[in-house]
Coordinates of C-alpha atoms and ligand atoms in Angstrom, one line a residue:
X167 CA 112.8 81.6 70.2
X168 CA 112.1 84.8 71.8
X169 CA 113.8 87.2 74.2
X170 CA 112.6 86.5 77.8
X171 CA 112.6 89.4 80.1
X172 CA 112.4 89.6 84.0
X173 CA 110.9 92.7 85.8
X174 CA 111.1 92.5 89.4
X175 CA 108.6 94.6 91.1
X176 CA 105.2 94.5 89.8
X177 CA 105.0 98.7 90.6
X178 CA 104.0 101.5 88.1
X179 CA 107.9 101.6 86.8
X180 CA 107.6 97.7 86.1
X181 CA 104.7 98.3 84.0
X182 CA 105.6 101.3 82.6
X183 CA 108.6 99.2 81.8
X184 CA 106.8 96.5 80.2
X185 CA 104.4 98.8 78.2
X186 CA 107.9 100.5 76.7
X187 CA 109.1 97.1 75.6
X188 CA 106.2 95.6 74.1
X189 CA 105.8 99.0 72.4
X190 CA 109.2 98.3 70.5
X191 CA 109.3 94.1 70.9
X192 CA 105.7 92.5 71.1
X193 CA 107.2 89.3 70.5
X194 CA 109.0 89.4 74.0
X195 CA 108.1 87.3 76.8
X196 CA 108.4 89.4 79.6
X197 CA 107.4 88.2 83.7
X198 CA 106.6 90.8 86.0
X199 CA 107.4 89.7 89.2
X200 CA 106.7 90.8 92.8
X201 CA 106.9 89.4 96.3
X202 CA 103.8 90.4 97.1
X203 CA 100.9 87.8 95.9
X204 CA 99.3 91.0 94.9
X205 CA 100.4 93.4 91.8
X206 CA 100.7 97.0 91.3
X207 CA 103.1 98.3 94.0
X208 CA 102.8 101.8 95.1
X209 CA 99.4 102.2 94.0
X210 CA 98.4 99.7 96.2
X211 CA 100.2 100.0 99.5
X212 CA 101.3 103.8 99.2
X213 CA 99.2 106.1 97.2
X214 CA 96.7 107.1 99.8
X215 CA 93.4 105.2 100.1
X216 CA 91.3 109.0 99.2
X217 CA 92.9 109.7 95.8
X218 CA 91.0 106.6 93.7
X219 CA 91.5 108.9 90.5
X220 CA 95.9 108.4 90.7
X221 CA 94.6 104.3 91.3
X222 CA 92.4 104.5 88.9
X223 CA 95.7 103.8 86.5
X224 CA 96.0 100.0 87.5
X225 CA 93.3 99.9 84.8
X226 CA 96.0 100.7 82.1
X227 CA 98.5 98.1 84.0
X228 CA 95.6 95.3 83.7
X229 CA 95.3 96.0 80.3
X230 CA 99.1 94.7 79.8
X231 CA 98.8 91.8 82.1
X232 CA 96.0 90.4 79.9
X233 CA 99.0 89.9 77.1
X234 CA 99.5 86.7 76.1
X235 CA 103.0 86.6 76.7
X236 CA 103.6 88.9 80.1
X237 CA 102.9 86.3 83.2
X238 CA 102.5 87.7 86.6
X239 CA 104.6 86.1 88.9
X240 CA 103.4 87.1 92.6
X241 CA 104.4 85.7 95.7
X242 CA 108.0 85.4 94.9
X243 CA 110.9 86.7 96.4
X244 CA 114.0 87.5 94.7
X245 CA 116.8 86.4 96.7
X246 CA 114.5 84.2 98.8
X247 CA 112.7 81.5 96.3
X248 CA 114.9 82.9 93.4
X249 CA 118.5 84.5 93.6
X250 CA 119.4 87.5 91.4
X251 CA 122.3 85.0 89.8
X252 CA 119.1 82.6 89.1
X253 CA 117.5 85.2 87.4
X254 CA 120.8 86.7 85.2
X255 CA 120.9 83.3 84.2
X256 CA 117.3 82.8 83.5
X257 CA 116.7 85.7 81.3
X258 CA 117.8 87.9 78.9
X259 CA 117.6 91.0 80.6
X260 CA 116.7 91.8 84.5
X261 CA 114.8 95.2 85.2
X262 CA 114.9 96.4 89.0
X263 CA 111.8 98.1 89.5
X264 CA 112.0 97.8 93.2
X265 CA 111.3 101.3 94.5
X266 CA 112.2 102.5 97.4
X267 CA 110.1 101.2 100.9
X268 CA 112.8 102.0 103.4
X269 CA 111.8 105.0 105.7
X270 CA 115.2 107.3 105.9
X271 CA 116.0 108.5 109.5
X272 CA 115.6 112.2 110.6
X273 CA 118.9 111.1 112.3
X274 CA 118.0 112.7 115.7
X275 CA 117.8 111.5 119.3
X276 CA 114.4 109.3 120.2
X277 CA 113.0 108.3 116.6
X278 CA 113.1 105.1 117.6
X279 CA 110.3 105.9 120.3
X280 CA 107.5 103.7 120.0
X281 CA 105.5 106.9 118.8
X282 CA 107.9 108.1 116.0
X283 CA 106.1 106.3 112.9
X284 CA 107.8 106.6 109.0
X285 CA 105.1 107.2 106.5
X286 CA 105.8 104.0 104.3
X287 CA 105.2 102.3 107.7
X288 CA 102.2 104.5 108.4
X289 CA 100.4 104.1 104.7
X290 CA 101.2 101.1 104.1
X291 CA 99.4 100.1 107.6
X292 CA 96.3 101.9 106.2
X293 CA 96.2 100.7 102.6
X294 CA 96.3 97.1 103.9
X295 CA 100.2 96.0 103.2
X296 CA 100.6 92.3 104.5
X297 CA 103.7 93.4 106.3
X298 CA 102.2 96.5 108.3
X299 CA 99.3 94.9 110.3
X300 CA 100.2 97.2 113.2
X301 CA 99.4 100.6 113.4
X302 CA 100.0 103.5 115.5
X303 CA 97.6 103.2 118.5
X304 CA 96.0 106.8 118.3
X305 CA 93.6 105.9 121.3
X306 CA 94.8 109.1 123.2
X307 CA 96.7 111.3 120.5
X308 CA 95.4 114.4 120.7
X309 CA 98.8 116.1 118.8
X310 CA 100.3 114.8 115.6
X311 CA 103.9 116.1 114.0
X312 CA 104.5 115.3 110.4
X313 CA 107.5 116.1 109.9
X314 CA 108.1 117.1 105.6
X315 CA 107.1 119.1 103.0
X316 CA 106.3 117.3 100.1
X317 CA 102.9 115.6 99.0
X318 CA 103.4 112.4 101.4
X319 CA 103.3 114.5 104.5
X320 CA 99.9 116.3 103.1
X321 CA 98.7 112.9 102.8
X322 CA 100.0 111.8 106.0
X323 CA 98.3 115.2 107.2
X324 CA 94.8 114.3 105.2
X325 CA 94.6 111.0 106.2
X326 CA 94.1 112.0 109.7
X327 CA 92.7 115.0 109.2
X328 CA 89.2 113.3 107.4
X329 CA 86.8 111.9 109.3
X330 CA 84.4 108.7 108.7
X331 CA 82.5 110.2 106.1
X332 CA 85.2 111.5 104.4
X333 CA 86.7 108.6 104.1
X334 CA 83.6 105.9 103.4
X335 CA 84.2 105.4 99.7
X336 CA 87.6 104.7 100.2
X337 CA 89.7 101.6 100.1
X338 CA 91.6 102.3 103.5
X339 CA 91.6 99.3 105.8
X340 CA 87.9 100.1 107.9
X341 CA 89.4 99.1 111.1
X342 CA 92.5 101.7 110.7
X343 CA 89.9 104.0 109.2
X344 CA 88.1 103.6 112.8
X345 CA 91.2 104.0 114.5
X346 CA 91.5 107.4 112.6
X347 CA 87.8 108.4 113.2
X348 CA 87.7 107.8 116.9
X349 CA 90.7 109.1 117.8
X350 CA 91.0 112.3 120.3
X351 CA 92.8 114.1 117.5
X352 CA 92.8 117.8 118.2
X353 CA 95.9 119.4 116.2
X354 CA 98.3 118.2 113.6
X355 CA 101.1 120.2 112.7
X356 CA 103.1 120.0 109.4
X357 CA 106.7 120.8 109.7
X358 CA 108.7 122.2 107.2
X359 CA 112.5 122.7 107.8
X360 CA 112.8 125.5 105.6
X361 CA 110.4 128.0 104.5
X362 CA 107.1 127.7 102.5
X363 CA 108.5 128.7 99.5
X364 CA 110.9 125.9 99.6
X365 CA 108.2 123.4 100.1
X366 CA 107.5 120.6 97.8
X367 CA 104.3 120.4 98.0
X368 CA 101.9 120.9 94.7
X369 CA 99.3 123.0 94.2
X370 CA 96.0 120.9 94.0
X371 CA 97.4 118.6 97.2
X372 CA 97.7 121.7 99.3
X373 CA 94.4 123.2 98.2
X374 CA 92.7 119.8 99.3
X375 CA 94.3 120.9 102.5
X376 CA 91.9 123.4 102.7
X377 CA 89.1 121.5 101.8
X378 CA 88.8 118.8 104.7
X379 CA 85.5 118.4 105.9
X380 CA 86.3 118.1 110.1
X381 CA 89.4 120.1 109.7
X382 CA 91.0 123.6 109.4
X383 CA 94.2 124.2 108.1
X384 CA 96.4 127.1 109.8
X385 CA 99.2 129.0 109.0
X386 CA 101.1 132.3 110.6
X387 CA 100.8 135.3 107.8
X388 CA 104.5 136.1 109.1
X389 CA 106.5 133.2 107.5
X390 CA 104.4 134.1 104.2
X391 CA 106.4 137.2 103.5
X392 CA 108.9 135.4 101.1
X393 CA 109.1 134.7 97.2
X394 CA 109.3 132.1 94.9
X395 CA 113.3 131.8 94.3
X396 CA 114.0 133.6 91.0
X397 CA 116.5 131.8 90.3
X398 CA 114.1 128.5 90.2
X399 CA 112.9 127.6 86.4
X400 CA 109.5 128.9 85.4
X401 CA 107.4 126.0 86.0
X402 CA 109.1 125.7 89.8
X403 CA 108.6 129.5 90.4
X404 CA 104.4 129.1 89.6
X405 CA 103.9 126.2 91.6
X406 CA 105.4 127.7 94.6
X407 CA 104.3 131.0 94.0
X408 CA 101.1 129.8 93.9
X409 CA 101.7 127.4 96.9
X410 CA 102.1 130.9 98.9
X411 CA 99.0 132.0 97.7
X412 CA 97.3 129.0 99.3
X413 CA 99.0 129.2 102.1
X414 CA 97.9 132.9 102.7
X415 CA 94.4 131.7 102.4
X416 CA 95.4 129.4 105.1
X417 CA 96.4 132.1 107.3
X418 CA 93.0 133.6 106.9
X419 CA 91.2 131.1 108.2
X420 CA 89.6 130.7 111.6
X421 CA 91.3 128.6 114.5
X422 CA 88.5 126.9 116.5
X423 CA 86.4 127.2 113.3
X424 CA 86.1 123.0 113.0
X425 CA 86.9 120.5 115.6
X426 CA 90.4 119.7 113.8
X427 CA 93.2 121.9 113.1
X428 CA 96.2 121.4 110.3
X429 CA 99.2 123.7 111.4
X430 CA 101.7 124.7 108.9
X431 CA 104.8 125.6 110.5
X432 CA 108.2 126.6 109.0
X433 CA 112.0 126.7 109.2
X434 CA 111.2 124.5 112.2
X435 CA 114.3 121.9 112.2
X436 CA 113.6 118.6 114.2
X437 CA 116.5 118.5 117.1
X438 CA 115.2 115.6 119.3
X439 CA 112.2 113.5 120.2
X440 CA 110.8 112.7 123.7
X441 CA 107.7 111.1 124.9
X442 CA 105.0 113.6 124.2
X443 CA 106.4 116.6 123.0
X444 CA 109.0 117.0 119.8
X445 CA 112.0 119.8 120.1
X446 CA 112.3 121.2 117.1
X447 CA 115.2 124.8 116.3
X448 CA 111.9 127.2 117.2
X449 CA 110.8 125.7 120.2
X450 CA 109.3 122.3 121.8
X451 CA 106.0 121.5 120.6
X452 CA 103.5 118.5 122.5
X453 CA 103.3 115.7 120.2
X454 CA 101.7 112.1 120.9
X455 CA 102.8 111.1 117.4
X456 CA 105.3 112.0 115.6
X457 CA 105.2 111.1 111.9
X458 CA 108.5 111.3 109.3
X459 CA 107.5 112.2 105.8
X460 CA 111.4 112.7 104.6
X461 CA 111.6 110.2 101.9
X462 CA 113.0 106.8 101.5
X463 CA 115.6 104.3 100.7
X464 CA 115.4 101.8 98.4
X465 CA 117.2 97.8 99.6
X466 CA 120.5 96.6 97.6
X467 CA 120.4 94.9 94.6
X468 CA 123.3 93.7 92.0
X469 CA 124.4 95.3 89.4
X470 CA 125.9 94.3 86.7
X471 CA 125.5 93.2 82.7
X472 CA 122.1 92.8 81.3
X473 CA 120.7 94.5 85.1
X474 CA 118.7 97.5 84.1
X475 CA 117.3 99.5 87.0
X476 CA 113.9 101.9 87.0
X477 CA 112.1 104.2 88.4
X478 CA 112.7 105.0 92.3
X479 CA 115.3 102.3 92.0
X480 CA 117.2 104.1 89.7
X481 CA 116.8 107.9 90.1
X482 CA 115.6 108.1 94.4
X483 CA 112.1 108.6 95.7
X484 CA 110.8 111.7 93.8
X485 CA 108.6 112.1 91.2
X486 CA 104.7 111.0 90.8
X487 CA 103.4 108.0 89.0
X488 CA 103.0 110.2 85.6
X489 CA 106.7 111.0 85.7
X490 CA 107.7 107.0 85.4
X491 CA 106.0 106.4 82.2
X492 CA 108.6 108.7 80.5
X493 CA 111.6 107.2 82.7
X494 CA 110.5 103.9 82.0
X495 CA 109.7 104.1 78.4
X496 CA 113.9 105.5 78.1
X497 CA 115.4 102.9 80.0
X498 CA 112.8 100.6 77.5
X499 CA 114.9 101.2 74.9
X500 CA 118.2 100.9 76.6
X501 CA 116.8 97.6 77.2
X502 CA 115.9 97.2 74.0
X503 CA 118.8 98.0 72.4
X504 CA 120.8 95.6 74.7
X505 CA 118.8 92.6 73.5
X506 CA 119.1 93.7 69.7
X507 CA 122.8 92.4 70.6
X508 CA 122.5 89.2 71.3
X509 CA 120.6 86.3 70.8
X510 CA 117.7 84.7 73.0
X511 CA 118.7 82.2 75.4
X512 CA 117.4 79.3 75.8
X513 CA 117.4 77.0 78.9
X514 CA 113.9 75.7 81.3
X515 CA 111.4 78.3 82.3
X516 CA 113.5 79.8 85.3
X517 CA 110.1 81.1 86.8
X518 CA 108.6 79.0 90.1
X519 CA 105.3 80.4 89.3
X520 CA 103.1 80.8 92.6
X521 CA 100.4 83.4 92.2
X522 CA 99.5 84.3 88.1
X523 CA 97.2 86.7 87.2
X524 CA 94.3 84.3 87.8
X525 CA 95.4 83.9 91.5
X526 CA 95.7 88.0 91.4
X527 CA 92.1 88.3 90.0
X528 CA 90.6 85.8 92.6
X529 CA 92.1 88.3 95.1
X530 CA 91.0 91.5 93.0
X531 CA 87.2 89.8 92.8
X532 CA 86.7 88.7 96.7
X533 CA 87.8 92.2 97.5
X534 CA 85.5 94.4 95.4
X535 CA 82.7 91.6 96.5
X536 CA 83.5 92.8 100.1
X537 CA 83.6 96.5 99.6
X538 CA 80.2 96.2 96.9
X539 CA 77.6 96.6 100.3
X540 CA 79.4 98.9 101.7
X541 CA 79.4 101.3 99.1
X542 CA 83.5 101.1 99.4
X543 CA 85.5 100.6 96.2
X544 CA 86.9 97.1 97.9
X545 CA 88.0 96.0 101.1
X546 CA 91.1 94.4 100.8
X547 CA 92.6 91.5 102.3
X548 CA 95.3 92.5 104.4
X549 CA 96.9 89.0 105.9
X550 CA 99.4 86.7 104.0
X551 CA 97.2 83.5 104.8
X552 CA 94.0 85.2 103.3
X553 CA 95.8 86.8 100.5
X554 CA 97.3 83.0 99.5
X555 CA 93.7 81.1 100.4
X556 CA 91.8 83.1 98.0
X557 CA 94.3 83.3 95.4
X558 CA 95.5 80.0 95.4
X559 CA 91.6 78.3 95.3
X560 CA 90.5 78.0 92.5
Ligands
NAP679 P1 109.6 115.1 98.9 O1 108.7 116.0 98.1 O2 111.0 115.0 98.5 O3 109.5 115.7 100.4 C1 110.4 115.3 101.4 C2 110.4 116.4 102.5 O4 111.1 115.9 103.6 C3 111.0 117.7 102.1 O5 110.2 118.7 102.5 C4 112.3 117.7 102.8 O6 112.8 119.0 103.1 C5 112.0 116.9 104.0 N1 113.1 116.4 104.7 C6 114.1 115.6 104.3 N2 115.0 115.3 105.2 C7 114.6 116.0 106.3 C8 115.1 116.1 107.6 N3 116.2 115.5 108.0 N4 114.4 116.9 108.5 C9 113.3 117.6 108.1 N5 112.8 117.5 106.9 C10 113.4 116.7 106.0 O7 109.1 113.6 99.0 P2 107.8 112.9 99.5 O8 106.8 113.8 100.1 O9 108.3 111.7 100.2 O10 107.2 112.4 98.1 C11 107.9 111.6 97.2 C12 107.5 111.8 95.8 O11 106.2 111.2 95.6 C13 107.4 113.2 95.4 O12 107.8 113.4 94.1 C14 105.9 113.5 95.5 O13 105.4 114.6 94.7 C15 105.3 112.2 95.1 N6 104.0 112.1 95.7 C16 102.9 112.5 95.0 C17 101.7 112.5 95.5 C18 100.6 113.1 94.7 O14 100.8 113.4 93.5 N7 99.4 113.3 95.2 C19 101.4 112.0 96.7 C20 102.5 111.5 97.5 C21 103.8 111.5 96.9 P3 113.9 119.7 102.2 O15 113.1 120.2 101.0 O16 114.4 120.8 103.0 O17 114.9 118.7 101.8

């Protein structure tokens, strides 16, 4: 008799998770579960369809799911086909790897206009998320607002900002990617609420910025007259003064010089929404889109003994994908140390199995078969029906 462990939320923190345990326990039985029929969380439906390198780590995640004793456990819904006391009783220990996949409000009057889009909403649209089949329509927006300063507004920014080529060898949905491509998109503007050197941005994100084939990005030289905060630690004080320094490059470039521009504006506070046009502390500025890139909430889930929460769940949406291996691996161990305390239970499998890694890899295979002529790295499925269909026929 072994230790069984549920993971719910099959995301880079679940499998960092898992790796952690097996690490100290390779002897547990651990399930990774998700609601999805698909694995592998963010990197799937939120890290943006142009950065293949930062998916490129599913690889290490597959390696785990071809353990013996770790069962992927897609298309189940905690709560829904199994409740959390189910799964206290089922299991020796619960990890919460949830994330977070709540947009949080700007808080201001009209964001609920048809127009005002949350990124999670708006990237998970592109990267093919089950639930977000509808997308902006960007048939006439000439102007987009993103409203942020951290890397999911540059992505937000990107995203739009690339044209068709750009984005060919890519995973993004094709028809949102042709939504993107035909669209009269003139100007996007990036707004921070405080000043560059406040931003969150990191260095290589903002040079690609600069490097966008149909666009140019833009910046007043007057907002650059500030400093890294001294009182910031070292590795905080390079990035941003170095951030500056890409931005002043930005000032330096050309308006009118490509067919797109990327505006970066600062200390620009959003104050209200209307149709068309976004009033910000500085002034109103014509928007057919508005996009939030604020951050996000994560849903409710119990707490309680043997209930171990991870990653966004546990410490709020910052940090990349490199920053939950350490996370994980630590609360691995508080984990660990829990089960060194008590003995395994025993008791049926609690698990209604659905979609297991074979059902997974009939979706992984029928994608990349789709995206092979097309010289695209897959074309996913993006419908519950489809996504069930292939997985569940053998
Ligand atoms: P973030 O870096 O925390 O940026 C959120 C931005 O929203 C900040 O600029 C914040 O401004 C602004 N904001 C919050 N509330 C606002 C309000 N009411 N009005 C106006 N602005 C508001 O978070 P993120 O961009 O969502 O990214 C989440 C994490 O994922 C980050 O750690 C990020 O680095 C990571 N990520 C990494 C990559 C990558 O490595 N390529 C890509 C995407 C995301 P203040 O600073 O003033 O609060």
């Amino acid at each position: 008799m072994t230790h069984r462990v549920a993971i719910v939320g099959a995301g880079p923190s679940g499998f960092y998770t898992a790796d952690g345990l097996l690490r100290g326990r390779p002897d547990l039985r651990i399930d990774l579960i998700d609601r999805l029929p698909t694995p592998f969380g963010l990197v799937r439906a939120g890290v943006s369809p142009d950065h293949q390198g930062t998916k490129a780590v599913v690889r290490q995640f597959e390696r785990l799911l071809a353990q013996p004793d770790v069962r992927f456990a897609g298309n189940v819904e905690i709560g829904h086909d199994l409740s959390w006391d189910e799964l206290q009783e089922g299991y020796d220990a619960v990890i919460v790897a949830t994330g977070m996949v709540i947009d949080r409000k700007l808080g201001i009057p009209g964001e609920d206009l048809p127009h005002v889009w949350g990124s999670w909403k708006f990237v998970a649209w592109l990267n093919g998320h089950p639930d977000f089949r509808q997308g902006p329509d960007l048939s006439a927006v000439r102007r987009v607002a993103v409203i942020g300063n951290g890397n999911v507004a540059l992505d937000v920014a990107r995203l739009l900002a690339k044209g068709r080529e750009e984005m060919a060898k890519t995973d993004i949905v094709p028809e949102a990617g042709e939504a993107i491509a035909v669209a009269p998109l003139a100007e996007i503007h990036v707004i921070g609420r405080r000043g560059p050197e406040h931003a969150s941005f990191t260095n290589n994100e903002l040079v690609e910025m600069g490097r966008v084939g149909r666009a140019v990005a833009l910046t007043d030289a007057a907002a650059l007259a500030v400093q890294a905060p001294a009182s910031d630690p070292t590795p905080e004080r390079l990035r941003k003064a170095k951030n500056l320094e890409i931005l002043r490059g930005f000032a330096g470039n050309k308006a009118g010089s490509k067919p797109l521009a990327v505006h970066f504006r600062f200390n620009a506070s959003p104050v209200a929404i209307r149709p068309g046009e976004i009033e910000l502390s500085t002034g109103t500025l014509p928007a057919d889109l508005v996009i939030t890139c604020i951050g996000y909430r994560g849903e409710d889930f119990p707490e309680g003994e043997g209930v171990f929460a991870v990653g966004w769940a546990r410490r709020g949406p910052t940090g990349t994908i490199p920053t939950n291996r350490a996370d994980s691996h630590a609360v691995a161990r508080e984990v660990l140390a829990w089960l060194s305390e008590r003995d395994p239970k025993s008791g049926p499998d609690p698990m209604p199995l659905s979609i297991d890694v074979a059902g997974w890899h009939r979706i992984d295979k029928a994608e990349i078969a789709a995206g092979t002529p097309l010289g695209r790295p897959r074309v996913k499925l993006v419908d519950w029906k489809s996504l069930l269909d292939v997985a569940q026929n053998d």
